[in-house]
Amino acid sequence: GDHLEFPGMNPEITLRKHQKDAIAHILYGQNVLLAHVVGAGKTFEMTAACMELKRLGLAQKPMFVVPNHLVEQWGAEFLQLYPSANILVATKRDFEKKNRKKLFSKMATGEYDAIIIGHSQFEKIPMSIERQKMNIENEIEEITNGISSLKANNGERFTIKQLERTKKGLKAKLEKLNKNDRKDDLITFEEIGVDRLFVDEAHAYKNLFLFTKMRNVAGLSTSEAQKSSDMFMKCQYMDELTGGKGIVFATGTPVSNSMTELYTMMRYLQYGELQERGLTQFDAWASVFGETVTASELAPEGTGYRQKTRFAKFF
């Protein structure tokens, strides 16, 4: 990134080498994970990358999804680096029911260098009903295949029951969508026209549905947060739109509890590549990149040691 120049940037601020390299990676590479330590300057990296993408005509409408309490701070820091930038900073008030329609119209029709919104606000921007249905149908198909595979290989009844429960929940969701097929008067995410997505503190989305035959392994969770499935759906849409170049995740803690979080990050950012290599299911990914390790550890109650299995080794 040494060759990069940044027209319009505050001349009082000089970016460091690693920041310029990260910006070059965003400009020339595929989806990016900025996994730098806290304080390394990820905010300025994303801001400068956004403005360069706009200047070079590689993006029309970038959106920043940041923790709710940091929305206004993000807006201030963005303008500190690029004082003449035209940005839309969406507040909590903008997302109140009476103001939401007006805000979405502004997003869809305005010519902004960036739109900055909070994590929970992002979830309120709906995908089209057709895409939601398609996404749920794909998940149901994946789970159905998983159940068949478990039954063929005499898998544990507990795991099969758990998957069948998940499948039932997804079918109920699909039924609700089919009944509620009225055209909502809210503008959808696709209609807003976002073509670059920057997600700050991306570890907040690590609870994404995970199908696995493994049991009693620390860090493996088959539960799912609604905001994570919403983010996954939007990431897949961005991949379709940009050929796998439209997403930047930033987090100082890409792995906090378990190596499985790396798999989740790869699903968000490299889903197409996982599909090409037949590694979309966790067990296939785990067999290629790692192994489970059982070791003794002190029980939290301090009453002695216990055996704990973790997905720990990573190749």
PDB file of C-alpha atoms in Angstrom:
ATOM      1  CA  GLY A   1       0.000   0.000   0.000  1.00  0.00           C
ATOM      2  CA  ASP A   2       3.015   2.341  -0.038  1.00  0.00           C
ATOM      3  CA  HIS A   3       2.051   3.719  -3.468  1.00  0.00           C
ATOM      4  CA  LEU A   4      -1.415   4.821  -2.349  1.00  0.00           C
ATOM      5  CA  GLU A   5      -2.348   8.493  -2.154  1.00  0.00           C
ATOM      6  CA  PHE A   6      -5.481   9.707  -0.432  1.00  0.00           C
ATOM      7  CA  PRO A   7      -6.997  12.822  -2.042  1.00  0.00           C
ATOM      8  CA  GLY A   8      -9.357  14.632   0.336  1.00  0.00           C
ATOM      9  CA  MET A   9      -7.807  13.144   3.488  1.00  0.00           C
ATOM     10  CA  ASN A  10      -7.016  15.417   6.429  1.00  0.00           C
ATOM     11  CA  PRO A  11      -3.343  16.463   5.820  1.00  0.00           C
ATOM     12  CA  GLU A  12      -2.735  16.501   9.589  1.00  0.00           C
ATOM     13  CA  ILE A  13      -3.211  12.705   9.714  1.00  0.00           C
ATOM     14  CA  THR A  14      -0.637  10.242   8.361  1.00  0.00           C
ATOM     15  CA  LEU A  15      -1.533   6.572   8.063  1.00  0.00           C
ATOM     16  CA  ARG A  16       0.967   3.930   9.170  1.00  0.00           C
ATOM     17  CA  LYS A  17       2.381   1.278   6.842  1.00  0.00           C
ATOM     18  CA  HIS A  18       0.161  -1.570   8.088  1.00  0.00           C
ATOM     19  CA  GLN A  19      -2.895   0.647   7.602  1.00  0.00           C
ATOM     20  CA  LYS A  20      -1.965   1.425   3.975  1.00  0.00           C
ATOM     21  CA  ASP A  21      -1.318  -2.294   3.358  1.00  0.00           C
ATOM     22  CA  ALA A  22      -4.759  -3.164   4.764  1.00  0.00           C
ATOM     23  CA  ILE A  23      -6.391  -0.544   2.513  1.00  0.00           C
ATOM     24  CA  ALA A  24      -4.569  -1.976  -0.538  1.00  0.00           C
ATOM     25  CA  HIS A  25      -5.855  -5.428   0.433  1.00  0.00           C
ATOM     26  CA  ILE A  26      -9.425  -4.091   0.543  1.00  0.00           C
ATOM     27  CA  LEU A  27      -9.031  -2.296  -2.798  1.00  0.00           C
ATOM     28  CA  TYR A  28      -7.441  -5.163  -4.730  1.00  0.00           C
ATOM     29  CA  GLY A  29      -8.478  -8.349  -2.920  1.00  0.00           C
ATOM     30  CA  GLN A  30     -11.596 -10.344  -2.145  1.00  0.00           C
ATOM     31  CA  ASN A  31     -13.632 -10.042   1.085  1.00  0.00           C
ATOM     32  CA  VAL A  32     -11.364  -8.972   3.946  1.00  0.00           C
ATOM     33  CA  LEU A  33     -11.081  -9.670   7.685  1.00  0.00           C
ATOM     34  CA  LEU A  34      -9.191  -6.934   9.570  1.00  0.00           C
ATOM     35  CA  ALA A  35      -8.180  -8.879  12.672  1.00  0.00           C
ATOM     36  CA  HIS A  36      -5.797  -6.313  14.127  1.00  0.00           C
ATOM     37  CA  VAL A  37      -5.403  -5.747  17.849  1.00  0.00           C
ATOM     38  CA  VAL A  38      -7.465  -3.056  19.537  1.00  0.00           C
ATOM     39  CA  GLY A  39      -5.922   0.362  18.854  1.00  0.00           C
ATOM     40  CA  ALA A  40      -4.257  -0.572  15.548  1.00  0.00           C
ATOM     41  CA  GLY A  41      -6.418   1.883  13.596  1.00  0.00           C
ATOM     42  CA  LYS A  42      -9.120  -0.252  11.964  1.00  0.00           C
ATOM     43  CA  THR A  43     -11.573   2.690  11.886  1.00  0.00           C
ATOM     44  CA  PHE A  44      -9.277   4.820   9.720  1.00  0.00           C
ATOM     45  CA  GLU A  45      -8.413   1.798   7.535  1.00  0.00           C
ATOM     46  CA  MET A  46     -12.080   1.214   6.730  1.00  0.00           C
ATOM     47  CA  THR A  47     -12.834   4.926   6.291  1.00  0.00           C
ATOM     48  CA  ALA A  48      -9.907   5.499   3.884  1.00  0.00           C
ATOM     49  CA  ALA A  49     -10.693   2.286   1.969  1.00  0.00           C
ATOM     50  CA  CYS A  50     -14.321   3.386   1.616  1.00  0.00           C
ATOM     51  CA  MET A  51     -13.373   6.825   0.247  1.00  0.00           C
ATOM     52  CA  GLU A  52     -10.828   5.333  -2.181  1.00  0.00           C
ATOM     53  CA  LEU A  53     -13.394   2.772  -3.434  1.00  0.00           C
ATOM     54  CA  LYS A  54     -15.794   5.665  -4.048  1.00  0.00           C
ATOM     55  CA  ARG A  55     -13.152   7.817  -5.751  1.00  0.00           C
ATOM     56  CA  LEU A  56     -12.065   4.991  -8.056  1.00  0.00           C
ATOM     57  CA  GLY A  57     -15.670   4.137  -8.961  1.00  0.00           C
ATOM     58  CA  LEU A  58     -15.426   0.671  -7.366  1.00  0.00           C
ATOM     59  CA  ALA A  59     -18.316   1.360  -4.978  1.00  0.00           C
ATOM     60  CA  GLN A  60     -21.429   3.505  -5.159  1.00  0.00           C
ATOM     61  CA  LYS A  61     -23.032   3.129  -1.734  1.00  0.00           C
ATOM     62  CA  PRO A  62     -20.893   1.748   1.122  1.00  0.00           C
ATOM     63  CA  MET A  63     -22.595   0.955   4.439  1.00  0.00           C
ATOM     64  CA  PHE A  64     -20.909   0.733   7.849  1.00  0.00           C
ATOM     65  CA  VAL A  65     -22.527  -1.491  10.490  1.00  0.00           C
ATOM     66  CA  VAL A  66     -21.103  -0.595  13.901  1.00  0.00           C
ATOM     67  CA  PRO A  67     -22.012  -1.190  17.582  1.00  0.00           C
ATOM     68  CA  ASN A  68     -25.073   0.892  18.529  1.00  0.00           C
ATOM     69  CA  HIS A  69     -23.264   3.019  21.111  1.00  0.00           C
ATOM     70  CA  LEU A  70     -20.494   3.925  18.637  1.00  0.00           C
ATOM     71  CA  VAL A  71     -22.610   5.190  15.718  1.00  0.00           C
ATOM     72  CA  GLU A  72     -22.096   8.903  16.401  1.00  0.00           C
ATOM     73  CA  GLN A  73     -18.440   8.413  17.371  1.00  0.00           C
ATOM     74  CA  TRP A  74     -17.897   6.618  14.051  1.00  0.00           C
ATOM     75  CA  GLY A  75     -19.483   9.548  12.214  1.00  0.00           C
ATOM     76  CA  ALA A  76     -17.188  12.002  14.023  1.00  0.00           C
ATOM     77  CA  GLU A  77     -14.044   9.956  13.283  1.00  0.00           C
ATOM     78  CA  PHE A  78     -15.050   9.551   9.635  1.00  0.00           C
ATOM     79  CA  LEU A  79     -15.296  13.354   9.279  1.00  0.00           C
ATOM     80  CA  GLN A  80     -12.053  13.809  11.210  1.00  0.00           C
ATOM     81  CA  LEU A  81     -10.237  11.837   8.484  1.00  0.00           C
ATOM     82  CA  TYR A  82     -12.288  13.201   5.547  1.00  0.00           C
ATOM     83  CA  PRO A  83     -13.774  16.565   6.596  1.00  0.00           C
ATOM     84  CA  SER A  84     -15.631  17.082   3.286  1.00  0.00           C
ATOM     85  CA  ALA A  85     -17.244  13.609   3.148  1.00  0.00           C
ATOM     86  CA  ASN A  86     -21.012  13.402   2.671  1.00  0.00           C
ATOM     87  CA  ILE A  87     -22.196  10.788   5.154  1.00  0.00           C
ATOM     88  CA  LEU A  88     -25.542   9.703   6.587  1.00  0.00           C
ATOM     89  CA  VAL A  89     -25.357   8.787  10.280  1.00  0.00           C
ATOM     90  CA  ALA A  90     -28.568   7.001  11.281  1.00  0.00           C
ATOM     91  CA  THR A  91     -29.580   7.552  14.904  1.00  0.00           C
ATOM     92  CA  LYS A  92     -31.838   5.457  17.123  1.00  0.00           C
ATOM     93  CA  ARG A  93     -34.591   8.001  16.554  1.00  0.00           C
ATOM     94  CA  ASP A  94     -34.376   7.543  12.769  1.00  0.00           C
ATOM     95  CA  PHE A  95     -35.243   3.876  13.260  1.00  0.00           C
ATOM     96  CA  GLU A  96     -38.396   4.520  15.264  1.00  0.00           C
ATOM     97  CA  LYS A  97     -41.415   3.167  13.420  1.00  0.00           C
ATOM     98  CA  LYS A  98     -42.749   6.574  12.398  1.00  0.00           C
ATOM     99  CA  ASN A  99     -39.372   7.703  10.960  1.00  0.00           C
ATOM    100  CA  ARG A 100     -38.115   4.445   9.452  1.00  0.00           C
ATOM    101  CA  LYS A 101     -39.825   4.772   6.069  1.00  0.00           C
ATOM    102  CA  LYS A 102     -38.402   8.250   5.557  1.00  0.00           C
ATOM    103  CA  LEU A 103     -34.892   7.063   6.529  1.00  0.00           C
ATOM    104  CA  PHE A 104     -34.964   4.090   4.133  1.00  0.00           C
ATOM    105  CA  SER A 105     -36.099   6.389   1.302  1.00  0.00           C
ATOM    106  CA  LYS A 106     -33.203   8.740   2.107  1.00  0.00           C
ATOM    107  CA  MET A 107     -30.772   5.801   2.032  1.00  0.00           C
ATOM    108  CA  ALA A 108     -32.141   4.541  -1.289  1.00  0.00           C
ATOM    109  CA  THR A 109     -32.227   7.887  -3.115  1.00  0.00           C
ATOM    110  CA  GLY A 110     -29.340   9.819  -1.536  1.00  0.00           C
ATOM    111  CA  GLU A 111     -25.811  10.045  -2.966  1.00  0.00           C
ATOM    112  CA  TYR A 112     -23.712   9.345   0.119  1.00  0.00           C
ATOM    113  CA  ASP A 113     -20.032   8.535   0.556  1.00  0.00           C
ATOM    114  CA  ALA A 114     -21.098   6.272   3.419  1.00  0.00           C
ATOM    115  CA  ILE A 115     -24.124   5.275   5.484  1.00  0.00           C
ATOM    116  CA  ILE A 116     -23.355   4.515   9.156  1.00  0.00           C
ATOM    117  CA  ILE A 117     -25.864   2.502  11.212  1.00  0.00           C
ATOM    118  CA  GLY A 118     -25.913   0.402  14.397  1.00  0.00           C
ATOM    119  CA  HIS A 119     -25.893  -3.401  14.607  1.00  0.00           C
ATOM    120  CA  SER A 120     -29.513  -3.651  15.782  1.00  0.00           C
ATOM    121  CA  GLN A 121     -30.640  -1.063  13.206  1.00  0.00           C
ATOM    122  CA  PHE A 122     -29.062  -3.101  10.414  1.00  0.00           C
ATOM    123  CA  GLU A 123     -31.206  -6.077  11.379  1.00  0.00           C
ATOM    124  CA  LYS A 124     -34.339  -3.929  10.915  1.00  0.00           C
ATOM    125  CA  ILE A 125     -33.586  -3.452   7.209  1.00  0.00           C
ATOM    126  CA  PRO A 126     -35.425  -6.447   5.707  1.00  0.00           C
ATOM    127  CA  MET A 127     -34.262  -8.621   2.857  1.00  0.00           C
ATOM    128  CA  SER A 128     -36.900  -9.289   0.196  1.00  0.00           C
ATOM    129  CA  ILE A 129     -39.403 -12.052   1.111  1.00  0.00           C
ATOM    130  CA  GLU A 130     -38.221 -14.110  -1.924  1.00  0.00           C
ATOM    131  CA  ARG A 131     -34.608 -14.113  -0.687  1.00  0.00           C
ATOM    132  CA  GLN A 132     -35.639 -14.920   2.884  1.00  0.00           C
ATOM    133  CA  LYS A 133     -37.609 -17.924   1.593  1.00  0.00           C
ATOM    134  CA  MET A 134     -34.710 -19.079  -0.578  1.00  0.00           C
ATOM    135  CA  ASN A 135     -32.327 -18.842   2.361  1.00  0.00           C
ATOM    136  CA  ILE A 136     -34.595 -20.877   4.688  1.00  0.00           C
ATOM    137  CA  GLU A 137     -35.188 -23.515   1.966  1.00  0.00           C
ATOM    138  CA  ASN A 138     -31.393 -23.888   1.555  1.00  0.00           C
ATOM    139  CA  GLU A 139     -30.978 -24.333   5.320  1.00  0.00           C
ATOM    140  CA  ILE A 140     -33.787 -26.926   5.426  1.00  0.00           C
ATOM    141  CA  GLU A 141     -32.127 -28.830   2.569  1.00  0.00           C
ATOM    142  CA  GLU A 142     -28.754 -28.778   4.342  1.00  0.00           C
ATOM    143  CA  ILE A 143     -30.315 -30.082   7.578  1.00  0.00           C
ATOM    144  CA  THR A 144     -32.331 -32.758   5.721  1.00  0.00           C
ATOM    145  CA  ASN A 145     -29.111 -34.018   4.094  1.00  0.00           C
ATOM    146  CA  GLY A 146     -27.411 -33.975   7.498  1.00  0.00           C
ATOM    147  CA  ILE A 147     -30.210 -36.046   9.087  1.00  0.00           C
ATOM    148  CA  SER A 148     -30.070 -38.603   6.220  1.00  0.00           C
ATOM    149  CA  SER A 149     -26.293 -38.860   6.582  1.00  0.00           C
ATOM    150  CA  LEU A 150     -26.562 -39.374  10.368  1.00  0.00           C
ATOM    151  CA  LYS A 151     -29.235 -42.061   9.973  1.00  0.00           C
ATOM    152  CA  ALA A 152     -27.177 -43.886   7.325  1.00  0.00           C
ATOM    153  CA  ASN A 153     -24.125 -43.864   9.614  1.00  0.00           C
ATOM    154  CA  ASN A 154     -26.028 -44.768  12.804  1.00  0.00           C
ATOM    155  CA  GLY A 155     -25.548 -41.296  14.221  1.00  0.00           C
ATOM    156  CA  GLU A 156     -26.553 -40.419  17.767  1.00  0.00           C
ATOM    157  CA  ARG A 157     -30.300 -40.075  18.332  1.00  0.00           C
ATOM    158  CA  PHE A 158     -29.747 -36.926  20.384  1.00  0.00           C
ATOM    159  CA  THR A 159     -28.106 -35.142  17.413  1.00  0.00           C
ATOM    160  CA  ILE A 160     -30.812 -36.324  14.987  1.00  0.00           C
ATOM    161  CA  LYS A 161     -33.563 -35.115  17.345  1.00  0.00           C
ATOM    162  CA  GLN A 162     -31.834 -31.770  17.741  1.00  0.00           C
ATOM    163  CA  LEU A 163     -31.607 -31.314  13.960  1.00  0.00           C
ATOM    164  CA  GLU A 164     -35.238 -32.353  13.472  1.00  0.00           C
ATOM    165  CA  ARG A 165     -36.251 -29.727  16.030  1.00  0.00           C
ATOM    166  CA  THR A 166     -34.256 -27.086  14.143  1.00  0.00           C
ATOM    167  CA  LYS A 167     -35.817 -28.197  10.856  1.00  0.00           C
ATOM    168  CA  LYS A 168     -39.305 -27.932  12.359  1.00  0.00           C
ATOM    169  CA  GLY A 169     -38.568 -24.388  13.516  1.00  0.00           C
ATOM    170  CA  LEU A 170     -37.345 -23.401  10.036  1.00  0.00           C
ATOM    171  CA  LYS A 171     -40.454 -24.903   8.407  1.00  0.00           C
ATOM    172  CA  ALA A 172     -42.644 -22.844  10.759  1.00  0.00           C
ATOM    173  CA  LYS A 173     -40.655 -19.745   9.791  1.00  0.00           C
ATOM    174  CA  LEU A 174     -41.152 -20.542   6.098  1.00  0.00           C
ATOM    175  CA  GLU A 175     -44.879 -21.081   6.593  1.00  0.00           C
ATOM    176  CA  LYS A 176     -45.144 -17.707   8.327  1.00  0.00           C
ATOM    177  CA  LEU A 177     -43.377 -16.046   5.392  1.00  0.00           C
ATOM    178  CA  ASN A 178     -45.692 -17.766   2.890  1.00  0.00           C
ATOM    179  CA  LYS A 179     -48.771 -16.553   4.780  1.00  0.00           C
ATOM    180  CA  ASN A 180     -47.344 -13.084   5.159  1.00  0.00           C
ATOM    181  CA  ASP A 181     -46.698 -12.656   1.444  1.00  0.00           C
ATOM    182  CA  ARG A 182     -48.078  -9.142   1.368  1.00  0.00           C
ATOM    183  CA  LYS A 183     -45.662  -6.617  -0.038  1.00  0.00           C
ATOM    184  CA  ASP A 184     -44.298  -4.698   2.907  1.00  0.00           C
ATOM    185  CA  ASP A 185     -44.258  -0.964   2.351  1.00  0.00           C
ATOM    186  CA  LEU A 186     -40.708  -0.786   3.726  1.00  0.00           C
ATOM    187  CA  ILE A 187     -37.838  -0.598   1.235  1.00  0.00           C
ATOM    188  CA  THR A 188     -35.750  -3.794   1.258  1.00  0.00           C
ATOM    189  CA  PHE A 189     -31.984  -4.075   1.690  1.00  0.00           C
ATOM    190  CA  GLU A 190     -31.595  -4.864  -2.026  1.00  0.00           C
ATOM    191  CA  GLU A 191     -33.528  -1.711  -2.995  1.00  0.00           C
ATOM    192  CA  ILE A 192     -31.321   0.570  -0.879  1.00  0.00           C
ATOM    193  CA  GLY A 193     -28.468  -0.213  -3.284  1.00  0.00           C
ATOM    194  CA  VAL A 194     -25.663  -0.995  -0.810  1.00  0.00           C
ATOM    195  CA  ASP A 195     -22.696  -2.436  -2.715  1.00  0.00           C
ATOM    196  CA  ARG A 196     -20.010  -2.495   0.007  1.00  0.00           C
ATOM    197  CA  LEU A 197     -20.483  -3.627   3.587  1.00  0.00           C
ATOM    198  CA  PHE A 198     -18.083  -2.715   6.422  1.00  0.00           C
ATOM    199  CA  VAL A 199     -18.861  -4.465   9.726  1.00  0.00           C
ATOM    200  CA  ASP A 200     -17.125  -3.259  12.888  1.00  0.00           C
ATOM    201  CA  GLU A 201     -16.819  -5.584  15.931  1.00  0.00           C
ATOM    202  CA  ALA A 202     -17.787  -8.487  13.660  1.00  0.00           C
ATOM    203  CA  HIS A 203     -17.354 -11.046  16.482  1.00  0.00           C
ATOM    204  CA  ALA A 204     -20.859  -9.973  17.589  1.00  0.00           C
ATOM    205  CA  TYR A 205     -22.147 -12.200  14.755  1.00  0.00           C
ATOM    206  CA  LYS A 206     -20.374 -15.431  15.696  1.00  0.00           C
ATOM    207  CA  ASN A 207     -23.555 -17.338  16.728  1.00  0.00           C
ATOM    208  CA  LEU A 208     -24.367 -18.673  13.277  1.00  0.00           C
ATOM    209  CA  PHE A 209     -26.175 -22.017  12.879  1.00  0.00           C
ATOM    210  CA  LEU A 210     -23.716 -24.898  12.808  1.00  0.00           C
ATOM    211  CA  PHE A 211     -24.570 -28.454  11.768  1.00  0.00           C
ATOM    212  CA  THR A 212     -22.175 -31.031  13.264  1.00  0.00           C
ATOM    213  CA  LYS A 213     -22.118 -34.704  14.279  1.00  0.00           C
ATOM    214  CA  MET A 214     -19.594 -33.911  17.036  1.00  0.00           C
ATOM    215  CA  ARG A 215     -20.853 -33.869  20.615  1.00  0.00           C
ATOM    216  CA  ASN A 216     -19.541 -32.622  23.954  1.00  0.00           C
ATOM    217  CA  VAL A 217     -16.871 -30.499  22.283  1.00  0.00           C
ATOM    218  CA  ALA A 218     -16.273 -27.127  23.950  1.00  0.00           C
ATOM    219  CA  GLY A 219     -17.220 -24.125  21.829  1.00  0.00           C
ATOM    220  CA  LEU A 220     -19.539 -26.037  19.492  1.00  0.00           C
ATOM    221  CA  SER A 221     -23.003 -24.547  19.504  1.00  0.00           C
ATOM    222  CA  THR A 222     -25.872 -25.444  17.199  1.00  0.00           C
ATOM    223  CA  SER A 223     -27.987 -22.511  18.366  1.00  0.00           C
ATOM    224  CA  GLU A 224     -28.345 -19.447  16.212  1.00  0.00           C
ATOM    225  CA  ALA A 225     -28.872 -15.745  16.817  1.00  0.00           C
ATOM    226  CA  GLN A 226     -31.407 -14.091  14.496  1.00  0.00           C
ATOM    227  CA  LYS A 227     -28.997 -11.204  13.818  1.00  0.00           C
ATOM    228  CA  SER A 228     -26.322 -13.700  12.669  1.00  0.00           C
ATOM    229  CA  SER A 229     -28.598 -15.469  10.176  1.00  0.00           C
ATOM    230  CA  ASP A 230     -29.690 -12.029   8.897  1.00  0.00           C
ATOM    231  CA  MET A 231     -26.032 -10.982   8.462  1.00  0.00           C
ATOM    232  CA  PHE A 232     -25.219 -14.278   6.693  1.00  0.00           C
ATOM    233  CA  MET A 233     -28.103 -13.770   4.252  1.00  0.00           C
ATOM    234  CA  LYS A 234     -26.954 -10.226   3.484  1.00  0.00           C
ATOM    235  CA  CYS A 235     -23.335 -11.362   3.060  1.00  0.00           C
ATOM    236  CA  GLN A 236     -24.403 -13.974   0.517  1.00  0.00           C
ATOM    237  CA  TYR A 237     -26.318 -11.291  -1.364  1.00  0.00           C
ATOM    238  CA  MET A 238     -23.230  -9.009  -1.310  1.00  0.00           C
ATOM    239  CA  ASP A 239     -21.124 -11.884  -2.695  1.00  0.00           C
ATOM    240  CA  GLU A 240     -23.561 -12.329  -5.583  1.00  0.00           C
ATOM    241  CA  LEU A 241     -23.519  -8.610  -6.267  1.00  0.00           C
ATOM    242  CA  THR A 242     -19.748  -8.048  -6.110  1.00  0.00           C
ATOM    243  CA  GLY A 243     -18.218 -11.434  -6.970  1.00  0.00           C
ATOM    244  CA  GLY A 244     -16.932 -11.936  -3.403  1.00  0.00           C
ATOM    245  CA  LYS A 245     -15.320  -8.475  -3.020  1.00  0.00           C
ATOM    246  CA  GLY A 246     -17.963  -6.493  -1.155  1.00  0.00           C
ATOM    247  CA  ILE A 247     -17.479  -7.295   2.559  1.00  0.00           C
ATOM    248  CA  VAL A 248     -14.977  -6.070   5.160  1.00  0.00           C
ATOM    249  CA  PHE A 249     -15.180  -7.461   8.711  1.00  0.00           C
ATOM    250  CA  ALA A 250     -13.168  -5.887  11.532  1.00  0.00           C
ATOM    251  CA  THR A 251     -12.596  -7.338  14.993  1.00  0.00           C
ATOM    252  CA  GLY A 252      -9.849  -7.352  17.590  1.00  0.00           C
ATOM    253  CA  THR A 253     -11.040 -10.767  18.798  1.00  0.00           C
ATOM    254  CA  PRO A 254     -11.654 -13.048  15.777  1.00  0.00           C
ATOM    255  CA  VAL A 255     -11.281 -16.066  18.092  1.00  0.00           C
ATOM    256  CA  SER A 256     -12.402 -15.697  21.699  1.00  0.00           C
ATOM    257  CA  ASN A 257     -13.645 -19.143  22.762  1.00  0.00           C
ATOM    258  CA  SER A 258     -13.051 -21.769  20.116  1.00  0.00           C
ATOM    259  CA  MET A 259     -11.433 -22.419  16.734  1.00  0.00           C
ATOM    260  CA  THR A 260     -14.961 -22.933  15.369  1.00  0.00           C
ATOM    261  CA  GLU A 261     -15.197 -19.134  15.211  1.00  0.00           C
ATOM    262  CA  LEU A 262     -12.680 -19.222  12.330  1.00  0.00           C
ATOM    263  CA  TYR A 263     -15.080 -21.474  10.429  1.00  0.00           C
ATOM    264  CA  THR A 264     -17.909 -18.998  11.088  1.00  0.00           C
ATOM    265  CA  MET A 265     -15.766 -16.103   9.783  1.00  0.00           C
ATOM    266  CA  MET A 266     -14.949 -18.130   6.665  1.00  0.00           C
ATOM    267  CA  ARG A 267     -18.658 -18.804   6.090  1.00  0.00           C
ATOM    268  CA  TYR A 268     -19.375 -15.086   6.106  1.00  0.00           C
ATOM    269  CA  LEU A 269     -16.377 -14.083   3.986  1.00  0.00           C
ATOM    270  CA  GLN A 270     -15.395 -17.106   1.865  1.00  0.00           C
ATOM    271  CA  TYR A 271     -18.596 -19.090   1.425  1.00  0.00           C
ATOM    272  CA  GLY A 272     -18.078 -19.494  -2.337  1.00  0.00           C
ATOM    273  CA  GLU A 273     -14.617 -20.937  -1.769  1.00  0.00           C
ATOM    274  CA  LEU A 274     -15.891 -23.339   0.890  1.00  0.00           C
ATOM    275  CA  GLN A 275     -18.557 -24.503  -1.595  1.00  0.00           C
ATOM    276  CA  GLU A 276     -15.945 -25.071  -4.328  1.00  0.00           C
ATOM    277  CA  ARG A 277     -13.896 -27.234  -1.960  1.00  0.00           C
ATOM    278  CA  GLY A 278     -16.873 -29.101  -0.471  1.00  0.00           C
ATOM    279  CA  LEU A 279     -16.218 -27.667   3.003  1.00  0.00           C
ATOM    280  CA  THR A 280     -19.473 -25.839   3.786  1.00  0.00           C
ATOM    281  CA  GLN A 281     -20.337 -28.343   6.550  1.00  0.00           C
ATOM    282  CA  PHE A 282     -18.370 -27.945   9.757  1.00  0.00           C
ATOM    283  CA  ASP A 283     -17.313 -31.602  10.079  1.00  0.00           C
ATOM    284  CA  ALA A 284     -15.757 -31.574   6.581  1.00  0.00           C
ATOM    285  CA  TRP A 285     -13.936 -28.313   7.392  1.00  0.00           C
ATOM    286  CA  ALA A 286     -12.776 -29.617  10.783  1.00  0.00           C
ATOM    287  CA  SER A 287     -11.402 -32.855   9.289  1.00  0.00           C
ATOM    288  CA  VAL A 288      -9.220 -30.823   6.892  1.00  0.00           C
ATOM    289  CA  PHE A 289      -7.994 -28.067   9.205  1.00  0.00           C
ATOM    290  CA  GLY A 290      -7.989 -29.407  12.748  1.00  0.00           C
ATOM    291  CA  GLU A 291      -8.659 -32.116  15.269  1.00  0.00           C
ATOM    292  CA  THR A 292     -10.296 -32.505  18.650  1.00  0.00           C
ATOM    293  CA  VAL A 293      -8.034 -32.764  21.684  1.00  0.00           C
ATOM    294  CA  THR A 294      -9.056 -34.111  25.098  1.00  0.00           C
ATOM    295  CA  ALA A 295      -7.177 -32.795  28.110  1.00  0.00           C
ATOM    296  CA  SER A 296      -7.616 -32.400  31.865  1.00  0.00           C
ATOM    297  CA  GLU A 297      -8.527 -28.995  33.203  1.00  0.00           C
ATOM    298  CA  LEU A 298      -9.451 -27.593  36.595  1.00  0.00           C
ATOM    299  CA  ALA A 299     -13.211 -27.611  37.218  1.00  0.00           C
ATOM    300  CA  PRO A 300     -14.656 -24.087  37.673  1.00  0.00           C
ATOM    301  CA  GLU A 301     -15.865 -25.025  41.179  1.00  0.00           C
ATOM    302  CA  GLY A 302     -12.258 -25.807  42.125  1.00  0.00           C
ATOM    303  CA  THR A 303     -13.234 -29.354  43.165  1.00  0.00           C
ATOM    304  CA  GLY A 304     -10.571 -31.120  41.119  1.00  0.00           C
ATOM    305  CA  TYR A 305      -9.889 -31.885  37.474  1.00  0.00           C
ATOM    306  CA  ARG A 306     -12.202 -32.963  34.677  1.00  0.00           C
ATOM    307  CA  GLN A 307     -11.761 -34.157  31.114  1.00  0.00           C
ATOM    308  CA  LYS A 308     -12.595 -31.543  28.476  1.00  0.00           C
ATOM    309  CA  THR A 309     -12.696 -32.052  24.705  1.00  0.00           C
ATOM    310  CA  ARG A 310     -11.940 -29.070  22.485  1.00  0.00           C
ATOM    311  CA  PHE A 311     -11.591 -28.456  18.787  1.00  0.00           C
ATOM    312  CA  ALA A 312      -8.128 -27.081  19.389  1.00  0.00           C
ATOM    313  CA  LYS A 313      -5.478 -27.956  16.835  1.00  0.00           C
ATOM    314  CA  PHE A 314      -5.427 -25.901  13.674  1.00  0.00           C
ATOM    315  CA  PHE A 315      -3.294 -26.657  10.643  1.00  0.00           C
TER     316      PHE A 315
END
